[in-house]
Amino acid sequence: MKIQILFLALLILSGFRVKAQTLNPEQLQADFVRFQTALNEVHPEPYRYTPKPVFDSLFAATQAQLDRPMTQQEFYVTMVPLLVALKDGHIKWIPAGQDEHYPFSTSKLFPLNLYWVENRAWVVGSYGSESIPNGAEVLQINGKPVRDVIQDLLPKMTFADGNTVNGKYEDLNDFFSGYYATFIAAPDAHEVQYRWAKEEKTVTLPSVTLDQIRRYQEKHKSAPQKPFRLTFTEDRNAAVMTIERFWDDKKEQDYARFLRESFRELREKRVENLVLDLRNNEGGEEKYGVLLYQYLALKPFRYYDYIRVRQKKAYSFPAWSPKLYQRFKWLVVRKRGNGYVFTKQAGLKRQKSKREAFRGKLAVLVNGASFSVTTELAARVHADQRAIFIGQETGGGYGGDNSGIFAITQLPHSKIDLGIGMFGFHMANLPTTIKPGQGIIPDHIVVPTVDDMLTGNDPVLKKALQLIQPRAGAAGSSITTR
């Protein structure tokens, strides 16, 4: 499990807040040593994307900065470049008891909901009572061009594997106000220059609170839907399977049952074209990705090549990790070359397709929030040339990720929780043409516009249906629920 167990553990460790406390250099150095020790003993592959000499230089430069008193926020920000250098989107760095995305300010937050595409931003909503027209392009924030704002924030964001950036943009779409307050400023009001109807204007908007942002999000939340859905085009020639997450809540839906019944229905109805929508699916349990591919694969396959583990012995520092793993790791961790591998994972074995496996034409939709287990599945599908891909590059890495079971330690003085995925997953049988650090790049890149966001238009799905059933007319491409 890559999500629920981690956050449960962070809740257990949380509760002590030192936001206003000033830490002296000795305390900062002690926390730095704990941080470095944890990475060295837990992270399966700290040099997967950044060479060790570069990392060593960065460690030395960061440690040299800890020669003066700092607040918790100053220390947090100072350490972030080390986390970014890991290029590991699963890494967690959260002050105890705080919201992950609003760790230091729950007031004085930027008041607009923005939609980001590359170096531009548009208004798609307002958290406060004073606003700017939806669809207006934001040109400057507090006197700083939007291009400079984004170039300031991207190097401080960790939600990306390897060299991917789309996950960071998706994070900004959801949490820009938190990132701005953490890394740039949290003023009482924000000056915004924008362009609307070919005119440029400047307004000053009062800041908002996190409660206001959450009320806005609750008000504008989409109508509740099941996390796993199967829908059909009107002509019944194509179906769309949406998987919002790779874990289930038995009170809502049973994932295995959904797959079993859905693929049986596809077979009974002789559906020839399937769109698999994995957008905004940040992952879950590895076995769920393997199970879904058993219903899509045309031949036997290997899912993972190997799963790296840093060490087998106990850690030299206080850390939380699942007791079951601690008890049985001597059985499931084996020596391999100069390191260790985890062996108890069904995806390491040769897998067979299900009898009800879909054998028609397949299209897969992905974006920057397609991450973790989702990217692993997408990598397997893409590497086996099983589908065409539409959308935007995934936030997860093509070659694998560092996740699985987490070890969590709380730095003793700053009280910041550091969560590290203990397993380095490597996908099997990958193309030799992929570049180090890339995600899954779609065959057809489609980026929604601000108008699409405001009107609910879905150009990615429309493009997929056009590609997968080119002979169908516009009416045949309409989606109806089962």
Short mmCIF file of C-alpha atoms in Angstrom, two decimals, residues 241-478:
data_model
loop_
_atom_site.label_atom_id
_atom_site.label_comp_id
_atom_site.label_asym_id
_atom_site.label_seq_id
_atom_site.Cartn_x
_atom_site.Cartn_y
_atom_site.Cartn_z
CA MET A 241 -13.21 2.27 -18.21
CA THR A 242 -12.29 4.82 -15.56
CA ILE A 243 -10.00 3.81 -12.69
CA GLU A 244 -9.62 6.69 -10.24
CA ARG A 245 -7.35 4.86 -7.80
CA PHE A 246 -5.66 1.50 -7.31
CA TRP A 247 -7.13 0.64 -3.92
CA ASP A 248 -10.67 -0.05 -2.85
CA ASP A 249 -12.97 0.49 0.07
CA LYS A 250 -15.20 -2.53 0.51
CA LYS A 251 -17.97 -0.16 1.63
CA GLU A 252 -17.92 1.41 -1.84
CA GLN A 253 -16.75 -1.04 -4.50
CA ASP A 254 -14.82 -4.26 -4.73
CA TYR A 255 -12.03 -3.70 -7.28
CA ALA A 256 -11.50 -7.35 -8.27
CA ARG A 257 -15.23 -7.88 -8.68
CA PHE A 258 -15.54 -4.72 -10.79
CA LEU A 259 -12.82 -5.92 -13.16
CA ARG A 260 -14.24 -9.43 -13.37
CA GLU A 261 -17.76 -8.25 -14.16
CA SER A 262 -16.70 -5.43 -16.48
CA PHE A 263 -14.47 -7.53 -18.72
CA ARG A 264 -17.08 -10.25 -18.82
CA GLU A 265 -19.60 -7.64 -19.98
CA LEU A 266 -17.19 -6.33 -22.64
CA ARG A 267 -16.81 -9.84 -23.96
CA GLU A 268 -20.54 -10.62 -23.91
CA LYS A 269 -21.36 -7.39 -25.74
CA ARG A 270 -18.50 -7.93 -28.19
CA VAL A 271 -17.10 -4.47 -27.62
CA GLU A 272 -14.11 -3.97 -29.91
CA ASN A 273 -12.72 -0.67 -28.63
CA LEU A 274 -11.80 0.26 -25.06
CA VAL A 275 -10.56 3.54 -23.59
CA LEU A 276 -8.81 3.17 -20.22
CA ASP A 277 -8.90 6.49 -18.35
CA LEU A 278 -6.06 6.70 -15.81
CA ARG A 279 -5.91 10.49 -15.51
CA ASN A 280 -5.60 11.91 -11.99
CA ASN A 281 -5.03 8.41 -10.61
CA GLU A 282 -2.11 8.81 -8.18
CA GLY A 283 -1.78 5.09 -7.46
CA GLY A 284 -2.41 2.66 -4.62
CA GLU A 285 -1.50 -1.03 -4.28
CA GLU A 286 0.90 -2.66 -6.72
CA LYS A 287 -1.14 -5.85 -7.03
CA TYR A 288 -4.09 -3.91 -8.45
CA GLY A 289 -2.02 -2.72 -11.39
CA VAL A 290 -0.83 -6.26 -12.07
CA LEU A 291 -4.40 -7.57 -11.89
CA LEU A 292 -5.72 -5.03 -14.37
CA TYR A 293 -3.00 -5.84 -16.87
CA GLN A 294 -3.95 -9.51 -16.67
CA TYR A 295 -7.23 -8.41 -18.26
CA LEU A 296 -5.45 -6.41 -20.98
CA ALA A 297 -2.35 -8.44 -21.91
CA LEU A 298 -2.37 -10.42 -25.15
CA LYS A 299 0.35 -12.82 -24.02
CA PRO A 300 2.22 -13.88 -20.85
CA PHE A 301 4.28 -11.10 -19.34
CA ARG A 302 6.69 -10.03 -16.61
CA TYR A 303 5.61 -6.91 -14.79
CA TYR A 304 8.58 -6.02 -12.54
CA ASP A 305 12.19 -6.84 -13.29
CA TYR A 306 13.39 -6.42 -9.69
CA ILE A 307 12.65 -4.42 -6.53
CA ARG A 308 15.64 -2.82 -4.84
CA VAL A 309 15.96 -2.53 -1.03
CA ARG A 310 18.66 -0.45 0.68
CA GLN A 311 19.63 -2.81 3.51
CA LYS A 312 18.44 -5.77 5.55
CA LYS A 313 19.71 -4.84 9.00
CA ALA A 314 17.89 -2.65 11.51
CA TYR A 315 18.16 1.12 11.17
CA SER A 316 20.56 2.99 13.43
CA PHE A 317 18.00 5.70 14.22
CA PRO A 318 14.38 5.79 15.49
CA ALA A 319 11.93 5.13 12.65
CA TRP A 320 8.44 3.78 12.10
CA SER A 321 7.86 1.02 9.55
CA PRO A 322 5.24 -1.76 9.41
CA LYS A 323 5.79 -4.39 12.10
CA LEU A 324 4.96 -7.19 9.68
CA TYR A 325 7.82 -6.16 7.40
CA GLN A 326 10.22 -5.82 10.32
CA ARG A 327 9.32 -9.31 11.50
CA PHE A 328 9.62 -11.11 8.18
CA LYS A 329 12.12 -9.09 6.12
CA TRP A 330 14.76 -11.76 6.77
CA LEU A 331 12.55 -14.05 4.65
CA VAL A 332 11.69 -11.65 1.82
CA VAL A 333 14.92 -9.64 1.39
CA ARG A 334 17.79 -11.26 -0.46
CA LYS A 335 21.34 -10.26 -1.36
CA ARG A 336 21.82 -9.32 -5.01
CA GLY A 337 25.17 -8.07 -6.29
CA ASN A 338 26.26 -5.20 -4.06
CA GLY A 339 22.76 -4.62 -2.70
CA TYR A 340 19.48 -6.21 -1.68
CA VAL A 341 16.18 -6.98 -3.39
CA PHE A 342 12.66 -7.63 -2.16
CA THR A 343 11.35 -10.99 -3.39
CA LYS A 344 7.75 -11.31 -2.13
CA GLN A 345 5.84 -9.63 -4.96
CA ALA A 346 3.56 -11.39 -7.43
CA GLY A 347 4.54 -8.93 -10.16
CA LEU A 348 8.06 -10.40 -10.19
CA LYS A 349 6.72 -13.70 -11.51
CA ARG A 350 5.65 -14.51 -15.05
CA GLN A 351 1.96 -13.65 -15.38
CA LYS A 352 -0.73 -15.05 -17.65
CA SER A 353 -3.68 -13.24 -19.18
CA LYS A 354 -7.15 -13.81 -17.77
CA ARG A 355 -9.56 -15.90 -19.80
CA GLU A 356 -11.84 -12.86 -20.06
CA ALA A 357 -8.98 -10.59 -21.17
CA PHE A 358 -9.93 -7.82 -23.60
CA ARG A 359 -8.30 -8.38 -26.99
CA GLY A 360 -9.61 -5.44 -28.98
CA LYS A 361 -8.22 -1.99 -29.65
CA LEU A 362 -7.06 -0.14 -26.52
CA ALA A 363 -6.43 3.54 -25.82
CA VAL A 364 -5.02 4.82 -22.51
CA LEU A 365 -5.51 8.34 -21.15
CA VAL A 366 -2.82 9.77 -18.84
CA ASN A 367 -1.70 13.11 -17.42
CA GLY A 368 0.71 14.55 -14.88
CA ALA A 369 -1.32 13.17 -11.97
CA SER A 370 -1.01 9.62 -13.34
CA PHE A 371 1.53 8.47 -10.80
CA SER A 372 3.04 5.58 -8.85
CA VAL A 373 1.15 2.29 -9.48
CA THR A 374 -0.70 4.03 -12.31
CA THR A 375 2.52 4.85 -14.14
CA GLU A 376 3.80 1.32 -13.51
CA LEU A 377 0.74 -0.10 -15.25
CA ALA A 378 0.99 2.46 -18.04
CA ALA A 379 4.67 1.54 -18.51
CA ARG A 380 3.81 -2.13 -18.88
CA VAL A 381 1.05 -1.35 -21.40
CA HIS A 382 3.25 1.06 -23.33
CA ALA A 383 6.35 -1.15 -23.34
CA ASP A 384 4.30 -4.06 -24.70
CA GLN A 385 2.86 -1.77 -27.40
CA ARG A 386 -0.60 -2.80 -26.26
CA ALA A 387 -2.31 0.60 -26.66
CA ILE A 388 -2.19 4.09 -28.05
CA PHE A 389 -1.71 6.81 -25.42
CA ILE A 390 -3.43 10.19 -25.35
CA GLY A 391 -3.05 13.13 -22.97
CA GLN A 392 0.09 14.45 -21.24
CA GLU A 393 3.31 12.90 -19.94
CA THR A 394 2.84 11.07 -16.65
CA GLY A 395 4.22 12.40 -13.39
CA GLY A 396 5.60 8.95 -12.61
CA GLY A 397 8.78 7.59 -14.18
CA TYR A 398 8.69 5.10 -17.05
CA GLY A 399 11.41 2.93 -15.55
CA GLY A 400 9.80 2.59 -12.13
CA ASP A 401 9.62 4.42 -8.82
CA ASN A 402 10.70 4.41 -5.17
CA SER A 403 7.67 3.62 -3.02
CA GLY A 404 6.00 0.54 -1.53
CA ILE A 405 6.34 0.32 2.26
CA PHE A 406 7.47 3.54 3.94
CA ALA A 407 9.87 4.18 6.80
CA ILE A 408 9.18 7.41 8.67
CA THR A 409 11.38 9.28 11.08
CA GLN A 410 10.72 12.56 12.87
CA LEU A 411 13.69 14.89 13.10
CA PRO A 412 14.28 15.43 16.83
CA HIS A 413 14.42 19.24 17.02
CA SER A 414 12.56 20.63 13.99
CA LYS A 415 9.84 17.97 14.37
CA ILE A 416 9.57 17.45 10.64
CA ASP A 417 8.46 14.00 9.48
CA LEU A 418 10.56 12.46 6.72
CA GLY A 419 8.81 9.60 4.89
CA ILE A 420 10.88 7.43 2.53
CA GLY A 421 9.63 4.68 0.24
CA MET A 422 11.69 1.58 1.00
CA PHE A 423 11.34 -0.23 -2.35
CA GLY A 424 12.89 0.70 -5.68
CA PHE A 425 10.60 -0.75 -8.35
CA HIS A 426 12.06 -1.50 -11.80
CA MET A 427 9.76 -2.41 -14.67
CA ALA A 428 10.63 -5.42 -16.83
CA ASN A 429 11.34 -5.51 -20.57
CA LEU A 430 11.43 -1.78 -21.27
CA PRO A 431 12.21 -0.23 -24.66
CA THR A 432 15.85 0.70 -25.17
CA THR A 433 14.74 4.05 -26.61
CA ILE A 434 13.39 5.58 -23.38
CA LYS A 435 15.43 8.40 -21.88
CA PRO A 436 16.53 8.31 -18.23
CA GLY A 437 14.03 10.12 -16.07
CA GLN A 438 11.21 10.36 -18.57
CA GLY A 439 7.59 9.48 -17.94
CA ILE A 440 5.20 7.81 -20.36
CA ILE A 441 4.91 10.28 -23.23
CA PRO A 442 1.60 9.91 -25.10
CA ASP A 443 1.47 9.18 -28.81
CA HIS A 444 -0.98 12.08 -29.06
CA ILE A 445 -0.38 15.00 -26.68
CA VAL A 446 -3.60 16.85 -25.87
CA VAL A 447 -3.56 19.68 -23.31
CA PRO A 448 -6.94 21.00 -22.14
CA THR A 449 -7.40 24.77 -22.52
CA VAL A 450 -8.80 27.09 -19.88
CA ASP A 451 -12.09 27.08 -21.82
CA ASP A 452 -12.15 23.28 -21.57
CA MET A 453 -11.65 23.55 -17.80
CA LEU A 454 -14.45 26.08 -17.41
CA THR A 455 -16.98 24.34 -19.66
CA GLY A 456 -16.25 20.72 -18.70
CA ASN A 457 -15.20 19.83 -22.24
CA ASP A 458 -12.92 16.78 -22.45
CA PRO A 459 -10.71 17.03 -25.56
CA VAL A 460 -8.54 14.12 -24.42
CA LEU A 461 -11.42 11.65 -24.34
CA LYS A 462 -12.82 13.00 -27.59
CA LYS A 463 -9.45 12.52 -29.29
CA ALA A 464 -9.22 8.96 -27.95
CA LEU A 465 -12.66 8.02 -29.29
CA GLN A 466 -11.82 9.53 -32.68
CA LEU A 467 -8.63 7.49 -32.84
CA ILE A 468 -10.02 4.24 -31.54
CA GLN A 469 -13.19 4.18 -33.66
CA PRO A 470 -12.48 6.50 -36.60
CA ARG A 471 -15.51 5.34 -38.60
CA ALA A 472 -17.97 6.30 -35.88
CA GLY A 473 -19.81 9.59 -36.28
CA ALA A 474 -20.19 12.30 -33.70
CA ALA A 475 -23.31 10.68 -32.30
CA GLY A 476 -21.57 7.37 -31.95
CA SER A 477 -18.88 9.00 -29.83
CA SER A 478 -21.26 10.21 -27.14
#
